Amino acid sequence: MDLRELRYFLEVVNRQSYTAAAEALFVTQPNVSKLIKQMEADLGAPLLVKEGRRISLTDAGRVIYRRGQELLAMHAQMLAEVADLDQLTHGELVMGIPPLSNGLLAPLIASFHRQYPGIELKLFEKGSRTVEDELRAGTLEIGAMLLPVDDEFDTLPICRYPLQLIAPADSPWAGRTSVRLADLAQEPFIFYGEGFVLNEVVHAACVRAGFTPRIAGRSSQWDFVASMVEAGVGIALLPELFGMQLNRSRFVVLPIDAPQIWWNMVLAWRKNKYLSFAARAWLELAREALV
């Protein structure tokens, strides 16, 4: 068994899909399936059981999953420590960035590249939940995440914006100065992509307001969410940062009250975990730019 096989196996378990794992790994789905079957043959025990659309771990699978995470994390740390010997003359920094936050971090990325042109920034655009899982697994050093985060992470604030209602210009909300969340109970919602913690935040707020949101569509890109709103697919709740960029002749943009819902983004990394020179340089630059 090699690290590639472990990486494929963990990806299948984390994504609960051979197809999604293959897409993330940039290989074909049959290639992933074949490798997992070869692992099972080599070990003489099944590792995965498919139950409907869910993939469950066998007893042997749980051992491989737990130890595989540890081995991949150790391997990533070993490479980071070796790369540090070159003192930032070359190397890479692997970070996870939710698509909604990439515009906020673009100036910081440009500044980092100017100061450290020999460092390649590998940016994985994933939802906060996926970023959290991959930070924990050790495949990422730093990630942008939505608060709240577990105590095992250190954090650095990026931004804090309230969510706003985004609706078509001819919607019943035109002319209002604000809207209560409970007033949106009958509206179809456009949610964010899979793995976005913001989905959980909005869903929980709606439930507290007395209803379960009906989801009409999803997208990881805020501008496409806005396009679906304009086309009449549904309404959306977007951070004020994006609402400020919308044409008021084409959209109704209103603050949400009772309750306000916040988009709190932070940079996060594992406490007490070795950080490469590249990661530490990024955080030093981020502290100057963001705080």
Coordinates of N, CA and C in Angstrom, one line a residue, residues 86-197:
D86 N 15.2 25.6 2.4 CA 15.5 26.6 1.4 C 15.1 28.0 1.7
Q87 N 14.5 28.2 2.9 CA 14.2 29.6 3.4 C 13.3 30.4 2.4
L88 N 12.3 29.8 1.9 CA 11.4 30.5 1.0 C 11.9 30.8 -0.4
T89 N 13.0 30.2 -0.8 CA 13.5 30.5 -2.2 C 12.6 29.8 -3.2
H90 N 12.1 28.6 -2.8 CA 11.1 28.0 -3.6 C 10.3 27.0 -2.7
G91 N 9.2 26.5 -3.2 CA 8.3 25.6 -2.5 C 6.9 25.9 -2.8
E92 N 6.0 25.5 -1.9 CA 4.6 25.7 -2.1 C 3.8 25.9 -0.8
L93 N 2.7 26.5 -0.9 CA 1.8 26.7 0.3 C 0.4 26.2 -0.2
V94 N -0.1 25.2 0.5 CA -1.4 24.7 0.1 C -2.5 25.2 1.0
M95 N -3.5 25.9 0.5 CA -4.5 26.6 1.3 C -5.9 26.3 0.7
G96 N -6.9 26.3 1.6 CA -8.3 26.1 1.2 C -9.0 27.4 1.3
I97 N -9.7 27.8 0.2 CA -10.4 29.1 0.2 C -11.8 28.9 -0.4
P98 N -12.9 29.1 0.5 CA -14.2 29.0 -0.1 C -14.4 30.0 -1.2
P99 N -15.1 29.7 -2.2 CA -15.3 30.6 -3.4 C -15.8 32.0 -3.0
L100 N -16.7 32.1 -2.0 CA -17.2 33.4 -1.6 C -16.2 34.3 -1.0
S101 N -15.0 33.8 -0.6 CA -14.0 34.6 0.1 C -12.8 34.9 -0.9
N102 N -12.8 34.4 -2.1 CA -11.6 34.5 -2.9 C -11.3 36.0 -3.3
G103 N -12.4 36.7 -3.5 CA -12.2 38.1 -3.9 C -11.5 38.9 -2.7
L104 N -11.9 38.6 -1.5 CA -11.3 39.3 -0.3 C -9.8 39.0 -0.2
L105 N -9.4 37.8 -0.6 CA -8.0 37.4 -0.4 C -7.1 37.7 -1.6
A106 N -7.7 38.1 -2.7 CA -6.9 38.3 -4.0 C -5.8 39.3 -3.7
P107 N -6.1 40.5 -3.1 CA -5.0 41.4 -2.9 C -3.8 40.8 -2.0
L108 N -4.2 40.0 -1.0 CA -3.2 39.4 -0.2 C -2.4 38.4 -0.9
I109 N -3.1 37.7 -1.8 CA -2.4 36.7 -2.7 C -1.4 37.4 -3.6
A110 N -1.8 38.5 -4.1 CA -0.9 39.3 -5.0 C 0.3 39.8 -4.3
S111 N 0.1 40.3 -3.0 CA 1.2 40.8 -2.2 C 2.1 39.7 -1.8
F112 N 1.6 38.6 -1.5 CA 2.5 37.4 -1.1 C 3.3 37.0 -2.3
H113 N 2.7 37.0 -3.5 CA 3.5 36.6 -4.7 C 4.6 37.6 -5.0
R114 N 4.3 38.9 -4.8 CA 5.4 39.9 -5.0 C 6.6 39.7 -4.1
Q115 N 6.3 39.4 -2.8 CA 7.3 39.2 -1.8 C 8.1 37.9 -1.9
Y116 N 7.3 36.9 -2.3 CA 7.9 35.5 -2.4 C 7.6 34.9 -3.7
P117 N 8.2 35.4 -4.8 CA 7.8 34.9 -6.2 C 8.2 33.4 -6.4
G118 N 9.1 32.9 -5.5 CA 9.5 31.5 -5.7 C 8.5 30.5 -5.1
I119 N 7.5 31.0 -4.3 CA 6.6 30.1 -3.6 C 5.3 30.0 -4.4
E120 N 4.9 28.7 -4.8 CA 3.7 28.5 -5.5 C 2.5 28.4 -4.5
L121 N 1.5 29.2 -4.7 CA 0.3 29.1 -3.9 C -0.7 28.1 -4.6
K122 N -0.9 27.0 -3.9 CA -1.9 26.0 -4.4 C -3.2 26.3 -3.7
L123 N -4.2 26.8 -4.4 CA -5.5 27.2 -3.7 C -6.6 26.3 -4.1
F124 N -7.2 25.7 -3.1 CA -8.3 24.7 -3.3 C -9.6 25.4 -2.9
E125 N -10.5 25.7 -3.9 CA -11.7 26.4 -3.7 C -12.8 25.4 -3.2
K126 N -12.9 25.3 -1.9 CA -13.9 24.4 -1.2 C -14.7 25.1 -0.2
G127 N -15.9 24.6 0.1 CA -16.7 25.1 1.2 C -16.0 25.0 2.5
S128 N -16.4 25.8 3.5 CA -15.8 25.8 4.8 C -15.7 24.4 5.5
R129 N -16.8 23.6 5.3 CA -16.8 22.3 6.0 C -15.7 21.4 5.4
T130 N -15.5 21.4 4.1 CA -14.5 20.6 3.4 C -13.1 21.2 3.8
V131 N -12.9 22.5 3.9 CA -11.7 23.1 4.3 C -11.3 22.6 5.7
E132 N -12.3 22.6 6.6 CA -12.1 22.1 8.0 C -11.6 20.7 8.0
D133 N -12.3 19.8 7.2 CA -11.9 18.4 7.2 C -10.5 18.2 6.7
E134 N -10.1 19.0 5.7 CA -8.8 18.8 5.1 C -7.7 19.4 5.9
L135 N -8.0 20.5 6.7 CA -7.1 21.0 7.7 C -6.8 19.9 8.7
R136 N -7.9 19.3 9.2 CA -7.7 18.3 10.2 C -6.9 17.1 9.7
A137 N -7.1 16.8 8.4 CA -6.4 15.6 7.8 C -5.0 15.9 7.5
G138 N -4.6 17.2 7.5 CA -3.2 17.6 7.3 C -2.9 17.9 5.8
T139 N -3.9 17.8 4.9 CA -3.7 18.0 3.5 C -3.6 19.5 3.2
L140 N -4.1 20.4 4.1 CA -4.0 21.8 3.9 C -3.3 22.4 5.2
E141 N -2.5 23.4 5.0 CA -1.9 24.1 6.1 C -2.8 25.2 6.7
I142 N -3.4 26.0 5.8 CA -4.2 27.1 6.2 C -5.5 27.1 5.4
G143 N -6.5 27.5 6.0 CA -7.8 27.6 5.2 C -8.7 28.8 5.7
A144 N -9.5 29.3 4.8 CA -10.5 30.3 5.1 C -11.7 29.6 5.5
M145 N -12.3 29.9 6.7 CA -13.4 29.2 7.2 C -14.4 30.2 7.8
L146 N -15.7 29.7 8.0 CA -16.7 30.5 8.6 C -16.8 30.2 10.1
L147 N -16.9 31.2 10.9 CA -17.1 31.0 12.3 C -18.5 30.4 12.6
P148 N -18.7 29.6 13.7 CA -17.7 29.2 14.7 C -16.8 28.0 14.2
V149 N -15.6 27.9 14.8 CA -14.7 26.8 14.4 C -14.3 26.1 15.7
D150 N -13.9 24.9 15.6 CA -13.5 24.1 16.8 C -12.3 24.7 17.5
D151 N -12.2 24.3 18.8 CA -11.1 24.8 19.6 C -9.7 24.3 19.1
E152 N -9.7 23.3 18.3 CA -8.4 22.8 17.8 C -7.7 23.7 16.8
F153 N -8.4 24.8 16.4 CA -7.8 25.7 15.4 C -7.5 27.1 16.0
D154 N -6.4 27.7 15.5 CA -6.1 29.1 15.7 C -6.7 29.8 14.6
T155 N -7.1 31.1 14.8 CA -7.8 31.9 13.7 C -7.3 33.3 13.7
L156 N -7.5 33.9 12.5 CA -7.2 35.3 12.2 C -8.4 35.8 11.4
P157 N -9.1 36.9 12.0 CA -10.3 37.4 11.3 C -10.0 37.9 9.9
I158 N -10.9 37.6 9.0 CA -10.8 38.2 7.6 C -11.8 39.3 7.4
C159 N -13.1 39.0 7.8 CA -14.2 40.0 7.6 C -15.4 39.6 8.4
R160 N -16.3 40.5 8.5 CA -17.6 40.3 9.2 C -18.7 41.1 8.6
Y161 N -19.6 40.5 7.9 CA -20.7 41.2 7.2 C -22.0 40.5 7.5
P162 N -23.1 41.3 7.7 CA -24.4 40.8 7.8 C -24.9 40.2 6.5
L163 N -25.8 39.2 6.5 CA -26.5 38.8 5.3 C -27.6 39.7 5.0
Q164 N -27.9 39.8 3.7 CA -29.0 40.6 3.1 C -29.9 39.8 2.2
L165 N -31.1 40.2 2.2 CA -32.0 39.6 1.2 C -31.7 40.1 -0.2
I166 N -31.6 39.2 -1.1 CA -31.4 39.6 -2.6 C -32.6 39.0 -3.3
A167 N -33.4 39.9 -3.9 CA -34.7 39.5 -4.6 C -34.8 40.3 -5.9
P168 N -35.6 39.8 -6.9 CA -35.8 40.5 -8.1 C -36.4 41.9 -7.9
A169 N -36.1 42.8 -8.8 CA -36.5 44.2 -8.6 C -38.0 44.4 -8.5
D170 N -38.8 43.5 -9.1 CA -40.2 43.5 -9.1 C -40.9 42.7 -8.1
S171 N -40.1 42.3 -7.1 CA -40.6 41.4 -6.0 C -41.5 42.2 -5.0
P172 N -42.3 41.5 -4.2 CA -43.1 42.2 -3.2 C -42.3 42.9 -2.2
W173 N -41.0 42.7 -2.1 CA -40.2 43.3 -1.1 C -39.7 44.7 -1.5
A174 N -40.0 45.1 -2.8 CA -39.6 46.4 -3.3 C -40.2 47.5 -2.4
G175 N -39.4 48.5 -2.0 CA -40.0 49.6 -1.2 C -39.8 49.4 0.2
R176 N -39.5 48.2 0.7 CA -39.3 48.0 2.1 C -37.9 48.5 2.5
T177 N -37.7 48.8 3.8 CA -36.4 49.2 4.3 C -35.7 48.0 5.0
S178 N -36.4 47.0 5.4 CA -35.8 45.8 5.9 C -36.8 44.6 5.9
V179 N -36.4 43.4 6.2 CA -37.3 42.3 6.2 C -37.0 41.4 7.3
R180 N -38.1 40.8 7.9 CA -37.9 39.8 9.0 C -37.7 38.4 8.3
L181 N -36.8 37.6 8.9 CA -36.6 36.3 8.3 C -37.8 35.5 8.2
A182 N -38.7 35.6 9.2 CA -39.9 34.8 9.2 C -40.8 35.2 8.0
D183 N -40.7 36.4 7.5 CA -41.5 36.8 6.3 C -41.2 36.1 5.0
L184 N -40.0 35.4 5.0 CA -39.5 34.7 3.8 C -39.9 33.3 3.8
A185 N -40.8 32.8 4.7 CA -41.1 31.4 4.9 C -41.6 30.8 3.6
Q186 N -42.4 31.5 2.8 CA -43.0 30.9 1.6 C -42.2 31.0 0.4
E187 N -41.0 31.7 0.5 CA -40.2 31.9 -0.7 C -39.2 30.8 -1.0
P188 N -39.0 30.5 -2.3 CA -37.9 29.5 -2.6 C -36.6 30.1 -2.4
F189 N -35.6 29.4 -1.9 CA -34.3 29.9 -1.6 C -33.3 29.4 -2.5
I190 N -32.3 30.2 -2.9 CA -31.1 29.7 -3.6 C -30.0 29.6 -2.5
F191 N -29.5 28.4 -2.3 CA -28.5 28.1 -1.3 C -27.1 28.1 -2.0
Y192 N -26.1 27.8 -1.2 CA -24.7 27.8 -1.6 C -24.3 26.3 -2.0
G193 N -23.1 26.2 -2.5 CA -22.6 24.8 -2.9 C -22.5 23.9 -1.7
E194 N -22.4 22.6 -2.0 CA -22.2 21.6 -1.0 C -20.9 21.9 -0.2
G195 N -21.0 21.6 1.1 CA -19.8 21.8 2.0 C -19.7 23.3 2.5
F196 N -20.7 24.1 2.2 CA -20.6 25.5 2.7 C -21.3 25.5 4.1
V197 N -20.6 26.0 5.1 CA -21.1 26.1 6.5 C -22.2 27.2 6.5

